[in-house]
Backbone as a ProteinNet text record, in pm:
[ID]
protein_1_A
[PRIMARY]
XXXXXXXXXXXXXXXXXXXXXXXXXXXXXXXXXXXXXXXXXXXXXXXXXXXXXXXXXXXXXXXXXXXXXXXXXXXXXXXXXXXXXXXXXXXXXXXXXXXXXXXXXXXXXXXXXXXXXXXXXXXXXXXXXXXXXXXXXXXXXXXXXXXXXXXXXXXXXXXXXXXXXXXXXXXXXXXXXXXXXXXXXXXXX
[TERTIARY]
351.9	485.7	542.2	509.6	556.4	706.2	737.1	839.6	807.6	878.9	843.9	889.4	774.3	784.6	761.4	823.7	785.4	763.5	671.7	663.2	720.9	830.7	891.2	852	811.9	802	816.7	832.4	858.6	784.6	757.2	713.5	562.5	465.3	347.1	291	216.1	160.4	60	-46.3	-139.2	-145.1	-195.4	-171.2	-299.3	-396.3	-494.4	-458.1	-480.1	-466.2	-608.9	-656	-766.9	-759.4	-801.7	-807.9	-946.6	-1010.7	-1173.2	-1232.3	-1305	-1355.7	-1272.1	-1147.8	-1064.7	-998.3	-1028.3	-993.6	-907.9	-770.7	-671	-629.9	-652.5	-595	-493.3	-378.7	-268.2	-240.4	-235.3	-225.2	-116.3	-15.2	110.7	137.4	150	149.9	49.2	-72.2	-215.3	-296.3	-320.6	-388.7	-548.1	-624.6	-775.7	-788.5	-856.1	-895.7	-1046.2	-1129.8	-1247	-1318.3	-1439.9	-1495.5	-1571.3	-1502.2	-1562	-1535	-1566.9	-1537.8	-1390.3	-1295.6	-1174	-1206.6	-1279.6	-1304.1	-1375.6	-1481	-1568.8	-1456.4	-1374.8	-1280.3	-1210.3	-1136.4	-1059.5	-1150	-1259.1	-1325.4	-1353.9	-1383.1	-1380.9	-1261	-1140.5	-1025.4	-974.2	-1006.5	-966.8	-1062	-1206.4	-1276.4	-1222.3	-1177	-1120.5	-988.8	-923.2	-802.2	-822.5	-948.3	-967.4	-907.1	-822.4	-765.2	-656.5	-594.5	-467.9	-336.2	-256.7	-143.7	-77.8	-139.5	-99.6	-109.9	6	29.1	-2.1	-90.9	-156.1	-113.2	-3.1	61.4	18.9	-17.9	-70	-115.8	-179.2	-224.7	-379.7	-455.6	-569.4	-569.9	-602.7	-571.6	-668.8	-658.4	-740.3	-849.2	-848	-944.7	-1041.4	-1037.5	-1138.2	-1249.7	-1248.6	-1364	-1466.8	-1439	-1542.4	-1600.1	-1587	-1658.1	-1749.5	-1734.7	-1830.7	-1929.8	-1853.7	-1950.6	-1947.2	-2031.4	-2044.9	-1997.9	-1893.7	-1845.4	-1757.5	-1758.3	-1677.9	-1559.8	-1484.9	-1343.4	-1285.1	-1209.3	-1124.1	-984.2	-920.5	-789.9	-750.2	-631.9	-573	-494.9	-527.5	-496.9	-390.3	-260.3	-140.5	-68.3	-76.8	-6.9	-78.2	-44.3	-115.4	-121.7	-126.6	-120.6	-239.9	-219.8	-397	-444.5	-558.2	-631.6	-636.3	-577.7	-584.7	-491.7	-377.8	-289.5	-263.9	-281.5	-272.3	-182.4	-60.5	-15	-33.3	-45.2	-89	45.1	115.2	239.4	204.1	295.3	297.9	396.8	514.8	641.3	657.9	696.7	763.5	821.4	896.9	1018.2	911.9	918.9	890.7	1016.4	1016	1159.4	1094	1181.6	1177	1280.7	1241.1	1360.9	1444.9	1364.4	1457.7	1558.8	1553.1	1611.7	1702.6	1659.1	1697.8	1646.6	1597.8	1497.5	1446.7	1480.6	1409	1349.6	1215.7	1140.6	1091.7	1105.5	1066.9	934.6	811.4	676	636.4	633.3	583.5	707.9	663.9	746.3	683.1	764.1	718.8	732.8	614.7	568.1	547.1	418.3	354.9	420.7	376.7	457.9	444	510.1	482.1	348.4	273.6	174.3	190	311.5	348.1	504.2	506.7	622.5	717.7	861.7	917.1	886.5	844.5	777	657.6	564.7	418.6	471	555.4	577.4	653.3	733.3	800.1	692.7	603.6	483.1	379.7	360.1	272.4	283.4	420.2	447.1	577.7	553.4	664	708.3	812.7	824.5	962.1	973.3	1084	1130.8	1068.6	1123.6	1262.6	1322.6	1461	1543.2	1472.8	1537.3	1410.4	1460.6	1355.6	1305.4	1179.2	1069.8	975.4	929.6	805.4	697	598.9	478.8	447.1	497.3	483.4	632.8	612.3	728.9	698.7	778.3	735.7	644.1	636.7	560.9	446.2	411.6	296.2	235	293.7	225.1	200.8	275.1	203	89.5	97.1	-47.8	-158.5	-112.5	-229.3	-274.4	-199.7	-238.4	-306.9	-271.4	-349.8	-495.5	-510.7	-639.3	-723.7	-669.5	-748.5	-787.4	-700.9	-737.9	-861.3	-851.8	-974.2	-1077.3	-1084.5	-1207.2	-1260.6	-1171.3	-1217	-1284.6	-1223	-1280.3	-1407.3	-1443	-1552.3	-1688.9	-1615.2	-1703	-1760.6	-1655.1	-1672.1	-1620.3	-1536.5	-1476.8	-1447.9	-1419.5	-1379.8	-1274.7	-1214.8	-1103.4	-1067.1	-896.6	-853.7	-727	-676.1	-582.4	-470.9	-429	-312.5	-193.6	-108.5	8.7	103.2	247.3	324.1	374.9	406	430.4	586.2	665.4	843.1	838	891.9	907.9	1073	1139.6	1266.5	1301.2	1432.5	1467.6	1576.8	1579.8	1659.5	1720.9	1863.1	1935.2	1974	1913.9	1932.7	1812	1811.9	1697.2	1571.9	1470.1	1384.5	1368.5	1478.9	1516.2	1586.9	1701.3	1779.3	1695.1	1625.1	1528.3	1411.8	1378.1	1290.3	1374.7	1525	1600.7	1612.4	1639.1	1674.2	1554.4	1451.4	1333.6	1273.4	1321.5	1292.9	1383.8	1523.2	1624.9	1577.8	1548	1499.8	1365.6	1275	1157.3	1101.5	1135.1	1108.6	974.7	877.3	715.9	690.4	601.6	584.7	495.2	409.3	295	300.6	415.8	450.5	418.3	387.5	374.1	421.9
1295	1337.7	1393.4	1396.4	1476.8	1380.1	1294	1186.9	1117.2	1093.8	1004.8	859	747.1	662.4	543.3	449.9	343.7	191.8	138.1	-20	-92.5	-160	-257.9	-411.5	-466.9	-620.7	-715.4	-853.9	-902.5	-1037	-1126.7	-1241.4	-1240.9	-1172.6	-1196.2	-1349	-1373.6	-1515.9	-1534.1	-1433	-1388.2	-1274.7	-1273.9	-1158.1	-1165.9	-1036.7	-1018.5	-927.8	-956.1	-865.6	-845.9	-735	-716.7	-617.6	-630.7	-538.5	-556.4	-460.5	-422	-531.3	-663.4	-768.4	-899.5	-898.2	-987.3	-995.1	-1106.7	-1102.9	-1244.7	-1200.3	-1316	-1311.5	-1423.9	-1443.2	-1558.1	-1515.4	-1617.7	-1666.5	-1794.6	-1850.2	-1955.7	-1977	-2083	-2145.6	-2049.2	-2112.3	-2121.5	-2114.5	-2183.8	-2018.8	-2038.4	-1923.2	-1944.6	-1839.1	-1859.8	-1751.3	-1755.3	-1638.6	-1649.9	-1522.1	-1531.2	-1384.9	-1396.3	-1263.9	-1208.8	-1084.8	-1037.6	-894.8	-835.2	-726.4	-716.1	-641.9	-645.7	-596.9	-500.4	-419.8	-517.1	-585.3	-680.2	-781.9	-853.3	-972.3	-886.9	-786.3	-729.6	-721.1	-695.6	-679.9	-833.1	-927.1	-1067.2	-1090	-1080.2	-1129.4	-1091.7	-955.2	-850	-922.7	-957	-1015.7	-1158.3	-1246.9	-1346	-1350.9	-1255.9	-1241.6	-1143.5	-1112.7	-1023.4	-1091.9	-1008.9	-1047.3	-1119.3	-1145.6	-1210	-1096.6	-1072	-1007.6	-1002.7	-934.2	-923.4	-784	-752.8	-632.2	-660.5	-559.9	-540.7	-425.3	-447.8	-344.4	-344.2	-233.3	-226.7	-124.3	-125.3	8.8	-20.1	111.7	82.8	223.7	172.4	240.5	307.9	430.8	537.2	477.9	358.6	293.4	224.1	207.8	152.5	226.4	336.5	439.8	372.6	300	249.6	115.2	83.4	-8.3	37.2	183.7	269.2	343.8	418	506.3	450.5	492.2	413.3	569.3	552.2	682.1	611.8	713.3	687.4	640.4	560.5	536.8	568.1	703.1	733	711.1	677.5	629.6	509.5	516.4	431.6	330.6	210.3	129.3	26.4	74.2	-7.3	-40.6	-83.8	-152.1	-230.7	-321.9	-418.8	-425.4	-303.7	-264	-297.5	-378.1	-412.8	-267.1	-273.2	-156.5	-172.2	-284.7	-296.2	-417.2	-415.7	-524	-486.3	-610.4	-572.5	-736.8	-707.8	-814.1	-810.8	-957.9	-976.8	-1058	-986.4	-1016.4	-1061.1	-1132.2	-1186.8	-1075.5	-1040.9	-970.5	-842.6	-739.9	-625	-533.4	-453.1	-354.3	-222.8	-135.5	-0.7	64.9	147.1	259.7	396.4	444.1	575.5	666.4	757.8	803.6	905.9	999.5	1067.2	1039.2	905.3	881.4	740.7	677.3	563.8	431	462.8	352.7	235.2	127.6	21.4	-70.5	-98	-166.8	-318	-427.3	-554.4	-586	-601.6	-611.3	-748.7	-870.6	-991.7	-1069.2	-1190.3	-1272.5	-1367.7	-1407.2	-1499.2	-1633.2	-1698.1	-1844.4	-1909.4	-1856.9	-1896.3	-1924.4	-2003.6	-2041.1	-1891.8	-1845.8	-1725.8	-1748.3	-1638.1	-1655.3	-1712.4	-1657.7	-1702.8	-1753.6	-1853.8	-1931	-1800	-1826.1	-1717.9	-1728.1	-1853.7	-1848.5	-1767	-1795.4	-1720.7	-1575.2	-1546	-1375.2	-1347.7	-1408.5	-1375	-1350.1	-1471	-1466.5	-1377.2	-1341.5	-1233.3	-1085.5	-1055	-933.8	-910.2	-902.6	-896.2	-742.7	-671.8	-570.1	-532.7	-491.4	-493.4	-366.9	-236.9	-140.2	-109.9	-101.4	-111.6	40.1	156.9	276.8	373.2	495.7	567.1	645.9	620.1	691.1	759.2	879.1	949.9	976.4	991.7	1015.8	1144.4	1268.7	1397.8	1445.4	1542.4	1627.4	1750.7	1845.3	1962.2	2048.1	2096.9	2178.2	2104.5	1998.3	1942.7	1901.4	1887.5	1894.4	2013.4	2123.7	2248.1	2311.8	2264.1	2294.9	2221.4	2086.1	2039.1	2076.5	2105.8	2153	2323.9	2381.9	2497.4	2455.8	2370.8	2303.6	2272.4	2184.1	2170.4	2288.7	2368.7	2497.2	2552.8	2589.1	2645.6	2569.6	2425.1	2318.8	2359.1	2389.5	2402.7	2535.8	2619.8	2784.7	2776.4	2680.8	2706.7	2621.1	2548.5	2462.3	2308.7	2268.3	2176.3	2046.3	2072	1963.4	2028.3	1974.3	1994.5	1951.4	1839.2	1781.4	1678.1	1693.3	1623.2	1558	1438.6	1371.4	1354.6	1448.8	1489.2	1418.3	1311.5	1262.8	1245.8	1230.4	1187.1	1075.3	977.9	867.7	841.2	792.9	780.5	623.3	558.8	395.6	402.5	288.2	235.2	124.8	41.3	-36.6	-42.2	-127.7	-68.7	-224	-210.8	-307.8	-325.4	-426.4	-431.2	-509.2	-489.3	-572.7	-447.3	-498.7	-408.3	-320.9	-364	-275.1	-144	-206.5	-97.8	2.7	-20.3	42.1	129.6	86.1	161	269.2	205.4	340.6	435.2	408.7	515	589.8	546.3	624	706.3	642.1	719.1	827.7	826.5	944.2	1042	1001.2	1122.1	1176	1144.6	1195.7	1143.4	1193.6	1167.7	1206.4	1182.1	1220.8	1107.2	1188	1109.3	985.4	1005.2	902.5	828.8	819.2	781.7	609.5	541.9	420.9	357.5
2022.8	2065.5	1953.8	1839.2	1702.2	1638.3	1733	1658.4	1581	1437	1348	1386.9	1375.4	1442.2	1306.7	1301.7	1192.7	1268.4	1189.2	1247	1110.7	1154.1	1043.6	1078.5	978	1005.6	858	875.2	747.6	766.5	658.7	680	742.5	705.4	772	795.1	877	884.7	781.9	774.4	681	619.8	465.5	383.3	318	316.1	228.8	139.5	8.6	-109	-196.4	-217.8	-307.7	-409.9	-522.6	-627.8	-683.8	-695.9	-710.6	-627.3	-716.6	-644.9	-610.8	-659.1	-651.2	-511.9	-444.1	-317.8	-299.6	-213.5	-191.1	-35.6	9.3	131.2	137.4	173.6	183.1	327.5	380.7	481.6	473.8	547.1	518.2	396.7	278.6	166.9	84.7	148.5	82.8	58.1	-76.2	-122.4	-155.3	-93.8	-140.8	-196.6	-349.8	-409	-445.3	-429.8	-460	-486.4	-543.9	-561.7	-444	-396.7	-280.1	-272.8	-153.6	-96.3	-2.6	-41.7	38.2	170.8	194.5	324.7	430.2	372.2	458.2	524.4	381	434.5	517.8	532.7	642.3	771.1	791.7	860.9	960.2	846.1	908.1	951.1	899.6	954.3	1091.3	1085.2	1243.4	1334.3	1300	1409.8	1470	1348.2	1398.9	1450.5	1455.6	1543.7	1664.7	1693.5	1807.3	1935.1	2013.5	2127.9	2103.1	1994.1	1986.7	1951.1	2002.2	1991	1847.3	1775.6	1611.7	1591.2	1477.8	1421.5	1279.5	1256.9	1093	1029.2	943.7	866.4	697.4	643.4	504.1	463.6	354.6	312.9	248.5	252.5	205.8	65.3	-50.2	-159.7	-196.2	-252.1	-324.3	-380.5	-472.2	-556.2	-478	-330.3	-261.3	-263.1	-288.1	-299.3	-370.5	-499.7	-583.1	-507.4	-393.5	-314.4	-239.2	-208.3	-88.7	-208.1	-305.5	-372	-551.1	-591.1	-742.4	-833.2	-874.5	-958.3	-1064.7	-1180	-1294	-1285.4	-1310.3	-1287	-1437.8	-1407.9	-1542.6	-1535.1	-1434.4	-1432.6	-1515.9	-1578.6	-1645	-1545.6	-1540.4	-1463.6	-1534.6	-1559.6	-1627.3	-1526.7	-1387.3	-1293.7	-1226.4	-1160	-1078.5	-950	-902.2	-757.7	-670.8	-585.7	-509	-447.8	-450.2	-363.6	-217.1	-182.8	-34.1	-16.9	74.4	89	263.6	334.6	466.1	511.3	584.5	633.1	789.8	837.7	971.6	1024.6	1116.5	1185.9	1342.1	1383.9	1543.7	1585.8	1526.3	1587.8	1477.4	1549.6	1440.3	1532.8	1471.7	1535.2	1545.7	1633.9	1640.6	1654.9	1550.8	1535.2	1577.5	1673.5	1682.5	1598.6	1520.5	1417.6	1500.7	1591.4	1641.6	1762.5	1804	1917.6	1854.6	1748.6	1743.6	1790	1905.4	2000.8	1917.8	1932.1	1854.6	1976	1961.9	2063.5	1979.7	1997.9	1944.1	2008.8	1937.2	1970.4	1929.4	2020.9	2008.6	1918.7	1886.6	1817.8	1717.2	1618.3	1492.7	1565.4	1547.4	1566.2	1460.6	1386.4	1280.9	1145.8	1063	907.6	845.3	744.4	659.5	571.3	527.5	467.7	314.5	292.8	118.9	144.4	32.5	-17.9	-61.8	-89.1	-179.7	-323.6	-382.6	-503.7	-507.7	-430.5	-436.6	-433.9	-361.1	-347	-466.3	-555.1	-651.4	-788.7	-774.9	-868.3	-863.2	-738.3	-710.6	-708.9	-659.9	-651.1	-770.7	-877.7	-967	-1004.6	-986	-1029.3	-1108.9	-1235.2	-1309	-1403.3	-1364.5	-1460.6	-1460.1	-1576.7	-1578.6	-1546	-1580.5	-1551.1	-1499.3	-1466.2	-1353.7	-1475.2	-1464.3	-1565.4	-1493.9	-1544.7	-1478.5	-1588.9	-1560.4	-1657.4	-1674.2	-1630.6	-1652.2	-1674.8	-1773.3	-1771.2	-1684.6	-1661.8	-1569.7	-1595.8	-1741.2	-1797.1	-1812.8	-1841.1	-1846	-1699.3	-1620.8	-1476.4	-1427	-1456.5	-1434	-1485.2	-1610.4	-1706	-1655.3	-1606	-1535.7	-1410.3	-1340.7	-1191.5	-1217.5	-1325.5	-1342.1	-1385.1	-1468.9	-1531.9	-1424.5	-1301.4	-1215.8	-1124.5	-1104.7	-1029.3	-1103.7	-1220.4	-1278.5	-1287.3	-1275	-1282.9	-1131	-1025.3	-909.3	-878.5	-928.1	-939.5	-990	-1079.7	-1169.4	-1115.3	-990.4	-937.2	-1021.9	-1091.8	-1153.6	-1078.1	-973.9	-911.8	-768.3	-656.8	-537.9	-484.9	-524	-502.5	-629.9	-594.1	-709.2	-665.4	-717.4	-668.5	-786.8	-796.4	-900.5	-853.6	-932.8	-867.7	-969.5	-988.5	-1061.2	-1033.8	-1109.9	-1095.3	-1140.4	-1042.1	-1083	-1043.7	-1155.6	-1146.9	-1165.1	-1126.7	-1163	-1073	-1108.2	-1031.9	-898.7	-840.3	-714.7	-684.1	-672.7	-656.3	-479.7	-407.5	-294.4	-216.5	-82.8	-11.1	25.7	61.5	119.8	218.4	318.5	444.3	381.6	294.4	241.8	168.3	80	21.6	108.5	225.2	286.6	353.9	390.3	469.6	362.2	247.1	155.4	137.6	107.2	126.8	241.8	353.1	480.5	487.9	454.7	460.3	346.4	242.4	134.2	172.5	221	267.5	380.7	500.2	654.1	697.6	611.5	643.5	761.2	855.8	971.7	958.8	871.7	862.9	703.1	650.9	508.6	505.2	407.7	397	274.9
[MASK]
+++++++++++++++++++++++++++++++++++++++++++++++++++++++++++++++++++++++++++++++++++++++++++++++++++++++++++++++++++++++++++++++++++++++++++++++++++++++++++++++++++++++++++++++++++++++++++++

């Protein structure tokens, strides 16, 4: 249809978090942590939920490629962002942005995956001011360098991105609305 649609949910009954080979599964405030493959764990959890009215929302990060291919890892990992984070929800809201239509899917029955204390400990964010890791000039130089490497056949793809970090006073829904308004990409996460 071409309409921007979002799924909005909170308080998953189960949460899968993986970074490299560290896998965490949270259910009803109980955390299981082990060495494993986040993608295999996701497959197992989805198989166990087959036929249940469940909504899975999350993301698969770029660094999951290291589980599939053995490539040198050159990125500086100065953030504790998971490679994979999937929440499993019994209820969600489907929002059609062009019309404002909101449809409720399912209903919450199960206990949340994490307690508020677990959530605060696991997902800490606190940069004080808005910062970025490139000046405009340096970014443009890096783009030109990447283009030269592509033309020379040294690389065929590059993931060149700029990080902006800052703090936000407000709740997650308000932050989401602000980001959605500033960048209404149809498949953003």
